[in-house]
Amino acid sequence: MRIEKILNNSVVVTRNDANQELVVMGKGLAFKKKIGDTIDPSGIEKKFILEKSGMTEKLETLLRDVSPVYLNIAAKVVEYARGHLPYDLDEYLYIALTDHLSFAISREKQGIVLKNPLLWEIRKYYQQEYKIAWKALEIVEEETGYALGEDEAASIALHLVNSQLTGEHMLRAVQVTEMVSDLLNIVTYFFKGNLDDSSINYERFLTHLRFFAIRFLRDERLPELAESFLYDQVRLKYRRAFECTERMDIYLKERFHSGLTKDEQLYLTVHIHRLTECLQ
């Protein structure tokens, strides 16, 4: 492998056998090297592919101010997360996590602790991501000696959620989390707080809400495909669940000036009925 770009003494860009742009890391890997020189494979500690245009330039800019130690940690976290999450992670996560971890350790050194206002929601609604985030904190402690707390675990979990949104701004992940929380609260209050959050139907409903919120906020709405007969059957058969979706529709119209389509209302009604069947 030959060096195509030097990001710093420990990080260079090259290409693999498939001609994909490859970022490789290793202590002193580029020391006294120049573009076109070969890389000693024995010195490579970590490597990953960046396929999106502009990613290498963003990483180069970041590494002017951030130690490659944090990129190495981020790469380990991404590798672990990819082995434990059922969805793809956007490669921008390498950059976002590197930047976040560098800033988090800097704050820790100064004794500054930032509270995550969404800690409770993230811990409850994104349990898988939150669990992986704690593994990330173990890696951070192993590599840096600093033990970060639950607020940072929540922040890392939110980065994983955001990566599912294909590199959109972190604000979108916050909006998704808040919408899921609000919609779930509507269902909880409507059925007087008697939901079984340990049931498989609860997990299915939560997953459906997450993907609904992502589509809604992207304005990628389900088309009106449901036959009126099926819609009317569900509305009449699952009256209480349907009434609950009407409350959700009111909330969405008041908050976002856009309500549920008939298909979305139908799917939500079916999920709510499964979740609350024993309560009706």
Short mmCIF file of C-alpha atoms in Angstrom, two decimals, residues 28-236:
data_model
loop_
_atom_site.label_atom_id
_atom_site.label_comp_id
_atom_site.label_asym_id
_atom_site.label_seq_id
_atom_site.Cartn_x
_atom_site.Cartn_y
_atom_site.Cartn_z
CA GLY A 28 4.60 6.90 13.79
CA LEU A 29 3.22 5.31 10.62
CA ALA A 30 3.98 8.40 8.53
CA PHE A 31 7.13 9.54 10.34
CA LYS A 32 9.65 10.80 7.75
CA LYS A 33 7.33 9.54 5.01
CA LYS A 34 5.93 11.34 1.98
CA ILE A 35 3.12 10.77 -0.50
CA GLY A 36 3.90 7.78 -2.71
CA ASP A 37 5.99 5.96 -0.11
CA THR A 38 4.94 2.46 0.89
CA ILE A 39 3.45 1.62 4.29
CA ASP A 40 4.90 -1.06 6.53
CA PRO A 41 1.91 -3.39 7.14
CA SER A 42 3.34 -4.44 10.51
CA GLY A 43 2.89 -0.87 11.78
CA ILE A 44 -0.85 -0.74 11.03
CA GLU A 45 -2.95 -0.93 14.19
CA LYS A 46 -6.37 0.07 12.82
CA LYS A 47 -7.92 0.66 9.41
CA PHE A 48 -11.32 1.61 8.06
CA ILE A 49 -12.93 2.63 4.78
CA LEU A 50 -14.39 6.07 4.10
CA GLU A 51 -16.56 5.88 0.99
CA LYS A 52 -18.43 9.18 1.11
CA SER A 53 -17.03 12.14 -0.75
CA GLY A 54 -15.43 14.73 1.52
CA MET A 55 -15.03 12.49 4.56
CA THR A 56 -11.23 12.37 4.32
CA GLU A 57 -11.01 16.16 4.16
CA LYS A 58 -13.26 16.50 7.23
CA LEU A 59 -11.12 13.99 9.10
CA GLU A 60 -7.94 15.82 8.06
CA THR A 61 -9.36 19.11 9.38
CA LEU A 62 -10.40 17.50 12.66
CA LEU A 63 -7.01 15.87 13.25
CA ARG A 64 -5.27 19.24 13.07
CA ASP A 65 -6.65 19.94 16.55
CA VAL A 66 -7.53 16.49 17.93
CA SER A 67 -5.20 13.69 18.96
CA PRO A 68 -5.40 10.50 16.84
CA VAL A 69 -5.85 8.67 20.16
CA TYR A 70 -9.51 9.68 20.02
CA LEU A 71 -9.87 8.52 16.41
CA ASN A 72 -8.47 5.16 17.49
CA ILE A 73 -11.02 4.97 20.33
CA ALA A 74 -13.82 6.00 17.97
CA ALA A 75 -12.81 3.30 15.50
CA LYS A 76 -12.92 0.66 18.24
CA VAL A 77 -16.35 1.85 19.37
CA VAL A 78 -17.73 1.85 15.80
CA GLU A 79 -16.35 -1.65 15.21
CA TYR A 80 -17.99 -2.91 18.42
CA ALA A 81 -21.28 -1.15 17.67
CA ARG A 82 -21.46 -2.57 14.15
CA GLY A 83 -21.24 -6.04 15.62
CA HIS A 84 -24.12 -5.42 18.05
CA LEU A 85 -26.65 -3.20 16.25
CA PRO A 86 -29.19 -4.42 13.69
CA TYR A 87 -28.77 -1.38 11.42
CA ASP A 88 -25.96 0.21 9.42
CA LEU A 89 -23.94 3.05 10.91
CA ASP A 90 -23.04 6.07 8.84
CA GLU A 91 -19.27 6.52 8.45
CA TYR A 92 -19.55 10.11 9.68
CA LEU A 93 -19.75 8.47 13.12
CA TYR A 94 -15.94 8.16 13.07
CA ILE A 95 -15.63 11.94 12.88
CA ALA A 96 -18.50 12.75 15.24
CA LEU A 97 -17.28 10.37 17.96
CA THR A 98 -13.65 11.47 17.63
CA ASP A 99 -14.65 15.09 18.11
CA HIS A 100 -17.08 14.30 20.94
CA LEU A 101 -14.64 12.13 22.90
CA SER A 102 -11.86 14.66 22.62
CA PHE A 103 -14.14 17.38 23.98
CA ALA A 104 -15.53 15.08 26.70
CA ILE A 105 -12.05 14.21 28.01
CA SER A 106 -11.04 17.87 27.85
CA ARG A 107 -14.05 18.76 30.03
CA GLU A 108 -13.28 15.88 32.39
CA LYS A 109 -9.73 17.18 32.88
CA GLN A 110 -11.19 20.56 33.83
CA GLY A 111 -13.74 19.02 36.18
CA ILE A 112 -16.67 20.16 34.05
CA VAL A 113 -19.63 17.76 34.03
CA LEU A 114 -22.42 18.44 31.56
CA LYS A 115 -25.79 16.88 32.36
CA ASN A 116 -27.62 15.27 29.46
CA PRO A 117 -31.25 16.46 29.61
CA LEU A 118 -32.38 13.39 27.65
CA LEU A 119 -30.65 10.84 29.90
CA TRP A 120 -33.87 9.23 31.12
CA GLU A 121 -35.39 9.00 27.63
CA ILE A 122 -32.22 7.63 26.02
CA ARG A 123 -31.75 5.06 28.77
CA LYS A 124 -35.36 3.92 28.37
CA TYR A 125 -35.97 4.14 24.62
CA TYR A 126 -32.53 3.27 23.26
CA GLN A 127 -31.47 0.48 25.60
CA GLN A 128 -29.28 -1.29 23.05
CA GLU A 129 -27.41 1.87 22.10
CA TYR A 130 -27.08 2.87 25.75
CA LYS A 131 -25.57 -0.52 26.62
CA ILE A 132 -23.07 -0.19 23.78
CA ALA A 133 -22.24 3.33 24.98
CA TRP A 134 -21.19 1.93 28.35
CA LYS A 135 -18.86 -0.45 26.52
CA ALA A 136 -17.51 2.62 24.74
CA LEU A 137 -16.79 4.23 28.10
CA GLU A 138 -14.87 1.11 29.13
CA ILE A 139 -12.72 1.54 26.01
CA VAL A 140 -12.24 5.22 26.82
CA GLU A 141 -11.06 4.39 30.32
CA GLU A 142 -8.69 1.69 29.06
CA GLU A 143 -7.15 4.09 26.53
CA THR A 144 -7.10 7.33 28.53
CA GLY A 145 -7.50 6.46 32.22
CA TYR A 146 -10.57 8.68 32.52
CA ALA A 147 -13.87 7.19 33.74
CA LEU A 148 -16.82 9.06 32.28
CA GLY A 149 -20.35 8.79 33.68
CA GLU A 150 -23.90 8.05 32.61
CA ASP A 151 -24.46 11.45 31.01
CA GLU A 152 -21.63 10.75 28.58
CA ALA A 153 -23.01 7.25 27.98
CA ALA A 154 -26.29 8.88 26.98
CA SER A 155 -24.51 11.30 24.65
CA ILE A 156 -22.59 8.49 22.93
CA ALA A 157 -25.83 6.48 22.61
CA LEU A 158 -27.42 9.49 20.92
CA HIS A 159 -24.52 9.60 18.45
CA LEU A 160 -25.28 5.96 17.58
CA VAL A 161 -28.95 6.82 17.10
CA ASN A 162 -27.99 9.82 14.98
CA SER A 163 -25.74 7.62 12.84
CA GLN A 164 -28.79 5.56 11.98
CA LEU A 165 -30.13 8.79 10.47
CA THR A 166 -27.28 8.70 7.90
CA GLY A 167 -25.19 11.56 9.20
CA GLU A 168 -27.92 14.13 9.75
CA HIS A 169 -27.36 16.88 12.29
CA MET A 170 -27.52 15.77 15.94
CA LEU A 171 -30.58 17.98 16.34
CA ARG A 172 -32.53 15.40 14.32
CA ALA A 173 -31.67 12.64 16.80
CA VAL A 174 -32.84 14.89 19.64
CA GLN A 175 -36.07 15.63 17.78
CA VAL A 176 -36.68 11.92 17.17
CA THR A 177 -36.09 11.15 20.84
CA GLU A 178 -38.43 13.90 22.00
CA MET A 179 -41.16 12.87 19.56
CA VAL A 180 -40.95 9.21 20.59
CA SER A 181 -41.14 10.26 24.24
CA ASP A 182 -44.17 12.51 23.65
CA LEU A 183 -46.06 9.91 21.61
CA LEU A 184 -45.34 7.17 24.11
CA ASN A 185 -46.52 9.45 26.92
CA ILE A 186 -49.81 9.96 25.08
CA VAL A 187 -50.34 6.21 24.95
CA THR A 188 -49.25 5.76 28.57
CA TYR A 189 -51.64 8.42 29.89
CA PHE A 190 -54.48 7.29 27.63
CA PHE A 191 -54.25 3.79 29.11
CA LYS A 192 -53.60 5.10 32.63
CA GLY A 193 -49.96 4.03 32.87
CA ASN A 194 -50.55 0.30 32.69
CA LEU A 195 -48.16 -0.56 29.85
CA ASP A 196 -45.84 -3.55 30.22
CA ASP A 197 -42.49 -2.09 29.12
CA SER A 198 -40.83 -5.51 29.43
CA SER A 199 -43.05 -7.14 26.78
CA ILE A 200 -42.06 -7.91 23.20
CA ASN A 201 -45.07 -5.91 21.99
CA TYR A 202 -43.71 -2.85 23.82
CA GLU A 203 -40.35 -3.28 22.08
CA ARG A 204 -42.07 -3.66 18.71
CA PHE A 205 -44.16 -0.55 19.32
CA LEU A 206 -41.11 1.43 20.40
CA THR A 207 -39.23 0.37 17.28
CA HIS A 208 -42.22 1.35 15.13
CA LEU A 209 -42.41 4.76 16.84
CA ARG A 210 -38.71 5.40 16.23
CA PHE A 211 -38.94 4.67 12.52
CA PHE A 212 -42.19 6.61 12.27
CA ALA A 213 -40.57 9.64 13.92
CA ILE A 214 -37.59 9.46 11.55
CA ARG A 215 -39.85 9.30 8.50
CA PHE A 216 -42.14 12.03 9.83
CA LEU A 217 -39.33 14.48 10.53
CA ARG A 218 -37.77 13.79 7.13
CA ASP A 219 -41.18 14.28 5.55
CA GLU A 220 -40.98 10.75 4.14
CA ARG A 221 -44.59 9.88 4.80
CA LEU A 222 -46.33 6.61 4.04
CA PRO A 223 -48.52 6.93 0.94
CA GLU A 224 -52.26 6.43 1.27
CA LEU A 225 -52.41 2.76 0.29
CA ALA A 226 -54.86 1.32 2.80
CA GLU A 227 -58.28 0.43 1.44
CA SER A 228 -61.06 2.32 3.17
CA PHE A 229 -62.66 -1.01 4.07
CA LEU A 230 -59.56 -2.16 5.99
CA TYR A 231 -59.17 1.25 7.62
CA ASP A 232 -62.81 1.22 8.75
CA GLN A 233 -62.51 -2.35 10.01
CA VAL A 234 -59.51 -1.52 12.17
CA ARG A 235 -61.11 1.71 13.39
CA LEU A 236 -64.26 -0.13 14.48
#
